[in-house]
Amino acid sequence: DPAPAPNPPPSSSSTTPDNNYGIAYSPYTAEGTCKPAPQITHDLSQLAGYAFVRIYGTDCDQTRLVLAAARQYHLGVFAGLVDLTHFSDDLALIITAATENGGSWDSIHSVAVGNELLNSGRNTAAEIVGAVQTARATLRGAGYEGPVVAVDTVAAHLANPGLCAVSDYCAANCHAFFDDAVEAEGAGGFVREQKGDANARSKGNRNKKVVITESGWPHAGQANGKAVPSLENQRAAVRSLREAFAWDSSDEVGLVLFSSFDDLWKVDNGYTFGAEKFWGILGH
């Protein structure tokens, strides 16, 4: 018999949904208020075709609303606790959202315990490790058997290998834009190299899968050396990222694009180059 035809390569377009990748999503209006359910459903209709959407918290009833919309469009949901402030309550909200009305955990891709809590100085590595262990035990008790992870930067993971060790895979955010020596076309190679560092140098975690849980490029803002925000550069960077991670889907998705739409509610600081609002890939 002839050999089966190989799978076609992923789309080279920077905006076409592709189930080789996840994509980040935040359910807030430009003013920072909660988007209503119909708007969330409309937003996710534009993301149909990705493997899953990544959300960051439980406020605005987002786990339940995003999960309901995602199920309509055969999207998974990468759920999360934004921090450890309301840890038990947030976990309970995720459990209820997944299992109410006869629902199952099938649509939940992963659960993140925080986002860059170590990098931001909000928590210690020991606090995060303990929270992941507690969250996993609680979620397992509620019937969830999928990954539970601590998401942080590559640098935070390298300095604190316990974050990766306690996670079901190493979950690292990595943005080439914040390296002033990297041009947009080199984003994919840069992030792939950073992923390799996380694989090779995380003590005791060499065989653990690394997923890049955020990576993208802004389309507006100020330049950071060779890293220049523009629509053209965003398209080039996202295309480069997609090409660099195109075949990770032979086992599991290895890249979450950041982000689906502009986050006009966000506020810049001294490290964001006036670009914090403008990482959205769609809508312009």
PDB file of C-alpha atoms in Angstrom:
ATOM      1  CA  ASP A   1       0.000   0.000   0.000  1.00  0.00           C
ATOM      2  CA  PRO A   2       1.186   3.534  -0.623  1.00  0.00           C
ATOM      3  CA  ALA A   3       2.274   5.522   2.400  1.00  0.00           C
ATOM      4  CA  PRO A   4      -0.442   7.797   3.775  1.00  0.00           C
ATOM      5  CA  ALA A   5      -0.246  11.384   2.638  1.00  0.00           C
ATOM      6  CA  PRO A   6       1.331  13.692   5.217  1.00  0.00           C
ATOM      7  CA  ASN A   7      -0.846  16.207   6.974  1.00  0.00           C
ATOM      8  CA  PRO A   8      -0.946  19.533   5.147  1.00  0.00           C
ATOM      9  CA  PRO A   9       1.226  22.215   6.713  1.00  0.00           C
ATOM     10  CA  PRO A  10      -0.493  24.760   8.943  1.00  0.00           C
ATOM     11  CA  SER A  11      -1.701  27.958   7.336  1.00  0.00           C
ATOM     12  CA  SER A  12       1.044  30.530   6.896  1.00  0.00           C
ATOM     13  CA  SER A  13      -1.407  33.360   7.504  1.00  0.00           C
ATOM     14  CA  SER A  14      -0.894  35.124  10.807  1.00  0.00           C
ATOM     15  CA  THR A  15      -4.625  35.470  11.485  1.00  0.00           C
ATOM     16  CA  THR A  16      -6.314  32.294  10.221  1.00  0.00           C
ATOM     17  CA  PRO A  17      -7.368  30.058  13.149  1.00  0.00           C
ATOM     18  CA  ASP A  18      -5.399  26.816  13.255  1.00  0.00           C
ATOM     19  CA  ASN A  19      -5.731  23.915  15.683  1.00  0.00           C
ATOM     20  CA  ASN A  20      -1.957  23.639  15.942  1.00  0.00           C
ATOM     21  CA  TYR A  21      -2.167  26.524  18.435  1.00  0.00           C
ATOM     22  CA  GLY A  22      -4.108  27.961  21.339  1.00  0.00           C
ATOM     23  CA  ILE A  23      -4.914  31.662  21.672  1.00  0.00           C
ATOM     24  CA  ALA A  24      -5.342  33.949  24.676  1.00  0.00           C
ATOM     25  CA  TYR A  25      -8.646  35.718  25.350  1.00  0.00           C
ATOM     26  CA  SER A  26      -9.840  38.253  27.934  1.00  0.00           C
ATOM     27  CA  PRO A  27     -13.586  38.965  28.337  1.00  0.00           C
ATOM     28  CA  TYR A  28     -13.391  42.683  29.161  1.00  0.00           C
ATOM     29  CA  THR A  29     -14.653  45.808  27.413  1.00  0.00           C
ATOM     30  CA  ALA A  30     -12.393  48.757  26.602  1.00  0.00           C
ATOM     31  CA  GLU A  31     -13.518  50.308  29.889  1.00  0.00           C
ATOM     32  CA  GLY A  32     -12.566  47.198  31.842  1.00  0.00           C
ATOM     33  CA  THR A  33     -16.115  46.037  32.537  1.00  0.00           C
ATOM     34  CA  CYS A  34     -17.378  42.504  31.945  1.00  0.00           C
ATOM     35  CA  LYS A  35     -18.393  41.630  28.402  1.00  0.00           C
ATOM     36  CA  PRO A  36     -21.938  40.226  28.212  1.00  0.00           C
ATOM     37  CA  ALA A  37     -22.457  36.611  27.203  1.00  0.00           C
ATOM     38  CA  PRO A  38     -23.544  37.413  23.595  1.00  0.00           C
ATOM     39  CA  GLN A  39     -20.324  39.378  23.023  1.00  0.00           C
ATOM     40  CA  ILE A  40     -18.208  36.536  24.383  1.00  0.00           C
ATOM     41  CA  THR A  41     -20.016  34.102  22.092  1.00  0.00           C
ATOM     42  CA  HIS A  42     -19.434  36.408  19.122  1.00  0.00           C
ATOM     43  CA  ASP A  43     -15.742  36.771  19.994  1.00  0.00           C
ATOM     44  CA  LEU A  44     -15.239  33.031  20.266  1.00  0.00           C
ATOM     45  CA  SER A  45     -16.997  32.474  16.944  1.00  0.00           C
ATOM     46  CA  GLN A  46     -14.007  34.296  15.418  1.00  0.00           C
ATOM     47  CA  LEU A  47     -11.593  31.972  17.217  1.00  0.00           C
ATOM     48  CA  ALA A  48     -13.232  28.739  16.067  1.00  0.00           C
ATOM     49  CA  GLY A  49     -10.511  26.578  14.544  1.00  0.00           C
ATOM     50  CA  TYR A  50      -7.915  27.124  17.251  1.00  0.00           C
ATOM     51  CA  ALA A  51      -7.300  24.223  19.606  1.00  0.00           C
ATOM     52  CA  PHE A  52      -8.334  26.181  22.687  1.00  0.00           C
ATOM     53  CA  VAL A  53      -8.660  29.626  24.228  1.00  0.00           C
ATOM     54  CA  ARG A  54      -6.621  30.584  27.264  1.00  0.00           C
ATOM     55  CA  ILE A  55      -8.358  32.695  29.921  1.00  0.00           C
ATOM     56  CA  TYR A  56      -6.741  34.048  33.055  1.00  0.00           C
ATOM     57  CA  GLY A  57      -9.256  34.307  35.881  1.00  0.00           C
ATOM     58  CA  THR A  58     -12.732  33.594  37.163  1.00  0.00           C
ATOM     59  CA  ASP A  59     -14.143  37.123  37.500  1.00  0.00           C
ATOM     60  CA  CYS A  60     -17.048  38.206  35.274  1.00  0.00           C
ATOM     61  CA  ASP A  61     -18.270  34.591  35.473  1.00  0.00           C
ATOM     62  CA  GLN A  62     -15.814  34.079  32.631  1.00  0.00           C
ATOM     63  CA  THR A  63     -15.057  30.399  33.151  1.00  0.00           C
ATOM     64  CA  ARG A  64     -18.717  29.468  32.770  1.00  0.00           C
ATOM     65  CA  LEU A  65     -19.470  31.934  29.952  1.00  0.00           C
ATOM     66  CA  VAL A  66     -16.336  31.188  27.934  1.00  0.00           C
ATOM     67  CA  LEU A  67     -16.782  27.449  28.412  1.00  0.00           C
ATOM     68  CA  ALA A  68     -20.393  27.616  27.199  1.00  0.00           C
ATOM     69  CA  ALA A  69     -19.377  29.554  24.086  1.00  0.00           C
ATOM     70  CA  ALA A  70     -16.295  27.409  23.489  1.00  0.00           C
ATOM     71  CA  ARG A  71     -18.362  24.233  23.486  1.00  0.00           C
ATOM     72  CA  GLN A  72     -20.505  25.686  20.689  1.00  0.00           C
ATOM     73  CA  TYR A  73     -17.413  26.101  18.521  1.00  0.00           C
ATOM     74  CA  HIS A  74     -15.538  22.930  19.551  1.00  0.00           C
ATOM     75  CA  LEU A  75     -12.848  24.930  21.334  1.00  0.00           C
ATOM     76  CA  GLY A  76     -11.064  23.772  24.442  1.00  0.00           C
ATOM     77  CA  VAL A  77     -10.566  26.136  27.372  1.00  0.00           C
ATOM     78  CA  PHE A  78      -7.289  26.686  29.214  1.00  0.00           C
ATOM     79  CA  ALA A  79      -8.754  27.918  32.509  1.00  0.00           C
ATOM     80  CA  GLY A  80      -6.927  29.756  35.241  1.00  0.00           C
ATOM     81  CA  LEU A  81      -6.714  31.418  38.609  1.00  0.00           C
ATOM     82  CA  VAL A  82      -5.310  34.908  38.107  1.00  0.00           C
ATOM     83  CA  ASP A  83      -3.658  34.854  41.545  1.00  0.00           C
ATOM     84  CA  LEU A  84      -3.869  33.132  44.926  1.00  0.00           C
ATOM     85  CA  THR A  85      -5.956  35.794  46.698  1.00  0.00           C
ATOM     86  CA  HIS A  86      -9.253  33.902  46.478  1.00  0.00           C
ATOM     87  CA  PHE A  87      -7.725  30.506  45.820  1.00  0.00           C
ATOM     88  CA  SER A  88     -10.419  28.189  47.186  1.00  0.00           C
ATOM     89  CA  ASP A  89     -13.312  30.248  45.827  1.00  0.00           C
ATOM     90  CA  ASP A  90     -11.737  30.480  42.369  1.00  0.00           C
ATOM     91  CA  LEU A  91     -11.154  26.729  42.250  1.00  0.00           C
ATOM     92  CA  ALA A  92     -14.769  26.141  43.227  1.00  0.00           C
ATOM     93  CA  LEU A  93     -15.931  28.426  40.405  1.00  0.00           C
ATOM     94  CA  ILE A  94     -13.888  26.458  37.855  1.00  0.00           C
ATOM     95  CA  ILE A  95     -15.247  23.153  39.154  1.00  0.00           C
ATOM     96  CA  THR A  96     -18.834  24.401  39.052  1.00  0.00           C
ATOM     97  CA  ALA A  97     -18.444  25.870  35.564  1.00  0.00           C
ATOM     98  CA  ALA A  98     -17.099  22.601  34.170  1.00  0.00           C
ATOM     99  CA  THR A  99     -19.516  20.212  35.833  1.00  0.00           C
ATOM    100  CA  GLU A 100     -22.850  22.031  36.229  1.00  0.00           C
ATOM    101  CA  ASN A 101     -25.899  20.913  34.251  1.00  0.00           C
ATOM    102  CA  GLY A 102     -24.384  17.518  33.595  1.00  0.00           C
ATOM    103  CA  GLY A 103     -21.253  19.014  32.040  1.00  0.00           C
ATOM    104  CA  SER A 104     -17.924  17.234  31.925  1.00  0.00           C
ATOM    105  CA  TRP A 105     -14.259  18.184  32.073  1.00  0.00           C
ATOM    106  CA  ASP A 106     -13.725  17.216  28.437  1.00  0.00           C
ATOM    107  CA  SER A 107     -13.443  20.821  27.237  1.00  0.00           C
ATOM    108  CA  ILE A 108     -10.882  21.899  29.854  1.00  0.00           C
ATOM    109  CA  HIS A 109      -7.413  21.719  28.299  1.00  0.00           C
ATOM    110  CA  SER A 110      -5.448  22.808  31.389  1.00  0.00           C
ATOM    111  CA  VAL A 111      -5.824  24.770  34.608  1.00  0.00           C
ATOM    112  CA  ALA A 112      -3.204  27.407  35.441  1.00  0.00           C
ATOM    113  CA  VAL A 113      -2.553  28.385  39.032  1.00  0.00           C
ATOM    114  CA  GLY A 114      -1.632  32.041  38.579  1.00  0.00           C
ATOM    115  CA  ASN A 115       0.135  33.889  35.779  1.00  0.00           C
ATOM    116  CA  GLU A 116       3.716  35.087  36.344  1.00  0.00           C
ATOM    117  CA  LEU A 117       3.192  35.250  40.100  1.00  0.00           C
ATOM    118  CA  LEU A 118       6.901  34.699  40.748  1.00  0.00           C
ATOM    119  CA  ASN A 119       8.118  37.061  38.031  1.00  0.00           C
ATOM    120  CA  SER A 120       5.843  39.811  39.370  1.00  0.00           C
ATOM    121  CA  GLY A 121       6.948  39.261  42.964  1.00  0.00           C
ATOM    122  CA  ARG A 122       3.432  38.482  44.150  1.00  0.00           C
ATOM    123  CA  ASN A 123       4.321  35.063  45.537  1.00  0.00           C
ATOM    124  CA  THR A 124       7.329  32.929  46.392  1.00  0.00           C
ATOM    125  CA  ALA A 125       8.172  29.755  44.518  1.00  0.00           C
ATOM    126  CA  ALA A 126       7.251  27.716  47.601  1.00  0.00           C
ATOM    127  CA  GLU A 127       3.827  29.359  47.795  1.00  0.00           C
ATOM    128  CA  ILE A 128       3.155  28.656  44.125  1.00  0.00           C
ATOM    129  CA  VAL A 129       4.323  25.036  44.367  1.00  0.00           C
ATOM    130  CA  GLY A 130       2.065  24.469  47.359  1.00  0.00           C
ATOM    131  CA  ALA A 131      -0.885  26.061  45.573  1.00  0.00           C
ATOM    132  CA  VAL A 132      -0.419  23.855  42.500  1.00  0.00           C
ATOM    133  CA  GLN A 133      -0.300  20.745  44.676  1.00  0.00           C
ATOM    134  CA  THR A 134      -3.452  21.769  46.544  1.00  0.00           C
ATOM    135  CA  ALA A 135      -5.257  22.751  43.345  1.00  0.00           C
ATOM    136  CA  ARG A 136      -4.412  19.456  41.681  1.00  0.00           C
ATOM    137  CA  ALA A 137      -5.675  17.446  44.646  1.00  0.00           C
ATOM    138  CA  THR A 138      -8.902  19.468  44.750  1.00  0.00           C
ATOM    139  CA  LEU A 139      -9.466  19.200  40.998  1.00  0.00           C
ATOM    140  CA  ARG A 140      -8.703  15.466  40.954  1.00  0.00           C
ATOM    141  CA  GLY A 141     -11.270  15.053  43.710  1.00  0.00           C
ATOM    142  CA  ALA A 142     -13.792  16.793  41.450  1.00  0.00           C
ATOM    143  CA  GLY A 143     -13.062  14.450  38.543  1.00  0.00           C
ATOM    144  CA  TYR A 144     -10.566  16.522  36.532  1.00  0.00           C
ATOM    145  CA  GLU A 145      -7.629  14.457  35.253  1.00  0.00           C
ATOM    146  CA  GLY A 146      -5.974  17.030  32.972  1.00  0.00           C
ATOM    147  CA  PRO A 147      -2.889  19.216  33.414  1.00  0.00           C
ATOM    148  CA  VAL A 148      -2.476  21.623  36.330  1.00  0.00           C
ATOM    149  CA  VAL A 149       0.406  24.061  35.834  1.00  0.00           C
ATOM    150  CA  ALA A 150       2.213  27.105  37.212  1.00  0.00           C
ATOM    151  CA  VAL A 151       2.627  29.641  34.395  1.00  0.00           C
ATOM    152  CA  ASP A 152       5.631  31.956  34.617  1.00  0.00           C
ATOM    153  CA  THR A 153       8.414  33.382  32.465  1.00  0.00           C
ATOM    154  CA  VAL A 154      11.202  31.224  31.069  1.00  0.00           C
ATOM    155  CA  ALA A 155      13.664  33.043  33.353  1.00  0.00           C
ATOM    156  CA  ALA A 156      11.511  32.309  36.406  1.00  0.00           C
ATOM    157  CA  HIS A 157      11.355  28.628  35.470  1.00  0.00           C
ATOM    158  CA  LEU A 158      15.114  28.407  34.945  1.00  0.00           C
ATOM    159  CA  ALA A 159      15.820  30.023  38.308  1.00  0.00           C
ATOM    160  CA  ASN A 160      13.154  27.984  40.102  1.00  0.00           C
ATOM    161  CA  PRO A 161      12.910  24.481  38.593  1.00  0.00           C
ATOM    162  CA  GLY A 162      10.365  23.504  41.233  1.00  0.00           C
ATOM    163  CA  LEU A 163       7.709  25.397  39.246  1.00  0.00           C
ATOM    164  CA  CYS A 164       8.162  23.054  36.314  1.00  0.00           C
ATOM    165  CA  ALA A 165       8.601  20.004  38.524  1.00  0.00           C
ATOM    166  CA  VAL A 166       5.241  20.514  40.243  1.00  0.00           C
ATOM    167  CA  SER A 167       3.448  21.190  36.954  1.00  0.00           C
ATOM    168  CA  ASP A 168       2.138  18.549  34.571  1.00  0.00           C
ATOM    169  CA  TYR A 169       4.107  20.336  31.851  1.00  0.00           C
ATOM    170  CA  CYS A 170       6.398  23.375  31.980  1.00  0.00           C
ATOM    171  CA  ALA A 171       4.192  26.388  31.208  1.00  0.00           C
ATOM    172  CA  ALA A 172       6.225  29.419  30.138  1.00  0.00           C
ATOM    173  CA  ASN A 173       5.305  32.834  28.746  1.00  0.00           C
ATOM    174  CA  CYS A 174       7.886  34.165  26.281  1.00  0.00           C
ATOM    175  CA  HIS A 175       7.744  37.369  24.223  1.00  0.00           C
ATOM    176  CA  ALA A 176      10.504  38.169  21.754  1.00  0.00           C
ATOM    177  CA  PHE A 177       9.365  41.815  21.681  1.00  0.00           C
ATOM    178  CA  PHE A 178      10.921  42.416  25.095  1.00  0.00           C
ATOM    179  CA  ASP A 179      14.398  41.495  23.802  1.00  0.00           C
ATOM    180  CA  ASP A 180      15.705  44.623  22.089  1.00  0.00           C
ATOM    181  CA  ALA A 181      17.967  42.626  19.769  1.00  0.00           C
ATOM    182  CA  VAL A 182      15.178  40.612  18.118  1.00  0.00           C
ATOM    183  CA  GLU A 183      13.347  41.792  15.005  1.00  0.00           C
ATOM    184  CA  ALA A 184       9.809  40.660  14.264  1.00  0.00           C
ATOM    185  CA  GLU A 185      10.852  38.059  11.690  1.00  0.00           C
ATOM    186  CA  GLY A 186      13.055  36.410  14.303  1.00  0.00           C
ATOM    187  CA  ALA A 187      10.350  35.997  16.937  1.00  0.00           C
ATOM    188  CA  GLY A 188       9.731  32.322  16.247  1.00  0.00           C
ATOM    189  CA  GLY A 189      13.391  31.359  16.343  1.00  0.00           C
ATOM    190  CA  PHE A 190      13.952  33.344  19.529  1.00  0.00           C
ATOM    191  CA  VAL A 191      11.014  31.769  21.361  1.00  0.00           C
ATOM    192  CA  ARG A 192      11.922  28.303  20.104  1.00  0.00           C
ATOM    193  CA  GLU A 193      15.449  28.787  21.456  1.00  0.00           C
ATOM    194  CA  GLN A 194      14.082  29.974  24.798  1.00  0.00           C
ATOM    195  CA  LYS A 195      11.869  26.899  24.912  1.00  0.00           C
ATOM    196  CA  GLY A 196      14.946  24.768  24.306  1.00  0.00           C
ATOM    197  CA  ASP A 197      16.698  26.462  27.224  1.00  0.00           C
ATOM    198  CA  ALA A 198      13.749  25.664  29.457  1.00  0.00           C
ATOM    199  CA  ASN A 199      13.920  22.031  28.304  1.00  0.00           C
ATOM    200  CA  ALA A 200      17.650  21.587  28.668  1.00  0.00           C
ATOM    201  CA  ARG A 201      18.461  23.644  31.730  1.00  0.00           C
ATOM    202  CA  SER A 202      15.545  23.028  34.076  1.00  0.00           C
ATOM    203  CA  LYS A 203      17.187  20.742  36.608  1.00  0.00           C
ATOM    204  CA  GLY A 204      15.393  17.422  36.767  1.00  0.00           C
ATOM    205  CA  ASN A 205      12.843  18.448  34.140  1.00  0.00           C
ATOM    206  CA  ARG A 206      14.702  17.531  30.964  1.00  0.00           C
ATOM    207  CA  ASN A 207      12.050  15.131  29.713  1.00  0.00           C
ATOM    208  CA  LYS A 208       9.081  17.297  30.627  1.00  0.00           C
ATOM    209  CA  LYS A 209       7.144  18.961  27.828  1.00  0.00           C
ATOM    210  CA  VAL A 210       7.397  22.754  27.596  1.00  0.00           C
ATOM    211  CA  VAL A 211       4.393  24.728  26.357  1.00  0.00           C
ATOM    212  CA  ILE A 212       4.805  28.407  25.499  1.00  0.00           C
ATOM    213  CA  THR A 213       1.653  29.728  27.146  1.00  0.00           C
ATOM    214  CA  GLU A 214       1.923  33.250  25.709  1.00  0.00           C
ATOM    215  CA  SER A 215       3.783  34.661  22.747  1.00  0.00           C
ATOM    216  CA  GLY A 216       2.943  37.400  20.290  1.00  0.00           C
ATOM    217  CA  TRP A 217       3.896  40.878  19.069  1.00  0.00           C
ATOM    218  CA  PRO A 218       2.199  44.280  19.435  1.00  0.00           C
ATOM    219  CA  HIS A 219       0.936  46.263  16.446  1.00  0.00           C
ATOM    220  CA  ALA A 220       1.308  49.696  18.093  1.00  0.00           C
ATOM    221  CA  GLY A 221       3.468  51.361  20.736  1.00  0.00           C
ATOM    222  CA  GLN A 222       7.102  52.443  20.998  1.00  0.00           C
ATOM    223  CA  ALA A 223      10.097  50.563  19.656  1.00  0.00           C
ATOM    224  CA  ASN A 224      12.281  48.470  21.944  1.00  0.00           C
ATOM    225  CA  GLY A 225      15.546  48.598  20.045  1.00  0.00           C
ATOM    226  CA  LYS A 226      15.159  46.333  17.005  1.00  0.00           C
ATOM    227  CA  ALA A 227      11.750  45.194  18.250  1.00  0.00           C
ATOM    228  CA  VAL A 228       9.357  47.591  16.529  1.00  0.00           C
ATOM    229  CA  PRO A 229       5.571  47.426  16.923  1.00  0.00           C
ATOM    230  CA  SER A 230       3.525  47.756  13.735  1.00  0.00           C
ATOM    231  CA  LEU A 231       0.789  45.853  11.940  1.00  0.00           C
ATOM    232  CA  GLU A 232       3.278  44.573   9.379  1.00  0.00           C
ATOM    233  CA  ASN A 233       5.707  43.459  12.071  1.00  0.00           C
ATOM    234  CA  GLN A 234       2.965  41.819  14.095  1.00  0.00           C
ATOM    235  CA  ARG A 235       1.962  39.753  11.082  1.00  0.00           C
ATOM    236  CA  ALA A 236       5.596  38.824  10.440  1.00  0.00           C
ATOM    237  CA  ALA A 237       6.205  37.881  14.074  1.00  0.00           C
ATOM    238  CA  VAL A 238       3.063  35.785  14.417  1.00  0.00           C
ATOM    239  CA  ARG A 239       3.797  34.051  11.116  1.00  0.00           C
ATOM    240  CA  SER A 240       7.316  33.320  12.380  1.00  0.00           C
ATOM    241  CA  LEU A 241       5.956  31.937  15.657  1.00  0.00           C
ATOM    242  CA  ARG A 242       3.438  29.738  13.897  1.00  0.00           C
ATOM    243  CA  GLU A 243       6.092  28.341  11.583  1.00  0.00           C
ATOM    244  CA  ALA A 244       8.501  27.684  14.468  1.00  0.00           C
ATOM    245  CA  PHE A 245       5.884  25.709  16.397  1.00  0.00           C
ATOM    246  CA  ALA A 246       3.978  24.236  13.457  1.00  0.00           C
ATOM    247  CA  TRP A 247       4.658  20.583  14.091  1.00  0.00           C
ATOM    248  CA  ASP A 248       4.358  20.462  17.860  1.00  0.00           C
ATOM    249  CA  SER A 249       0.782  19.329  17.344  1.00  0.00           C
ATOM    250  CA  SER A 250       2.032  15.836  16.473  1.00  0.00           C
ATOM    251  CA  ASP A 251       1.603  15.237  20.198  1.00  0.00           C
ATOM    252  CA  GLU A 252       0.100  18.339  21.819  1.00  0.00           C
ATOM    253  CA  VAL A 253      -0.199  22.055  21.203  1.00  0.00           C
ATOM    254  CA  GLY A 254       3.060  23.791  22.112  1.00  0.00           C
ATOM    255  CA  LEU A 255       2.187  27.469  21.591  1.00  0.00           C
ATOM    256  CA  VAL A 256      -0.503  29.855  22.812  1.00  0.00           C
ATOM    257  CA  LEU A 257      -0.680  32.998  20.697  1.00  0.00           C
ATOM    258  CA  PHE A 258      -1.105  36.292  22.516  1.00  0.00           C
ATOM    259  CA  SER A 259      -3.632  37.687  22.078  1.00  0.00           C
ATOM    260  CA  SER A 260      -6.914  37.337  20.221  1.00  0.00           C
ATOM    261  CA  PHE A 261      -8.109  40.963  20.471  1.00  0.00           C
ATOM    262  CA  ASP A 262      -6.684  44.241  21.741  1.00  0.00           C
ATOM    263  CA  ASP A 263      -6.993  44.706  25.509  1.00  0.00           C
ATOM    264  CA  LEU A 264      -7.886  48.401  25.582  1.00  0.00           C
ATOM    265  CA  TRP A 265      -8.599  48.214  29.321  1.00  0.00           C
ATOM    266  CA  LYS A 266      -4.947  47.571  30.147  1.00  0.00           C
ATOM    267  CA  VAL A 267      -2.594  50.233  31.549  1.00  0.00           C
ATOM    268  CA  ASP A 268       1.038  50.610  30.500  1.00  0.00           C
ATOM    269  CA  ASN A 269       4.004  50.755  32.840  1.00  0.00           C
ATOM    270  CA  GLY A 270       7.667  51.577  32.362  1.00  0.00           C
ATOM    271  CA  TYR A 271       8.399  48.174  30.862  1.00  0.00           C
ATOM    272  CA  THR A 272       5.645  47.836  28.268  1.00  0.00           C
ATOM    273  CA  PHE A 273       6.694  50.441  25.650  1.00  0.00           C
ATOM    274  CA  GLY A 274       3.211  51.898  25.335  1.00  0.00           C
ATOM    275  CA  ALA A 275       2.125  48.645  23.682  1.00  0.00           C
ATOM    276  CA  GLU A 276       0.155  46.931  26.449  1.00  0.00           C
ATOM    277  CA  LYS A 277      -3.224  47.519  24.794  1.00  0.00           C
ATOM    278  CA  PHE A 278      -2.174  46.490  21.304  1.00  0.00           C
ATOM    279  CA  TRP A 279      -1.289  42.790  21.187  1.00  0.00           C
ATOM    280  CA  GLY A 280      -4.555  41.708  19.549  1.00  0.00           C
ATOM    281  CA  ILE A 281      -4.117  39.675  16.366  1.00  0.00           C
ATOM    282  CA  LEU A 282      -7.720  40.049  15.160  1.00  0.00           C
ATOM    283  CA  GLY A 283     -10.002  43.023  14.685  1.00  0.00           C
ATOM    284  CA  HIS A 284      -7.827  45.369  12.637  1.00  0.00           C
TER     285      HIS A 284
END
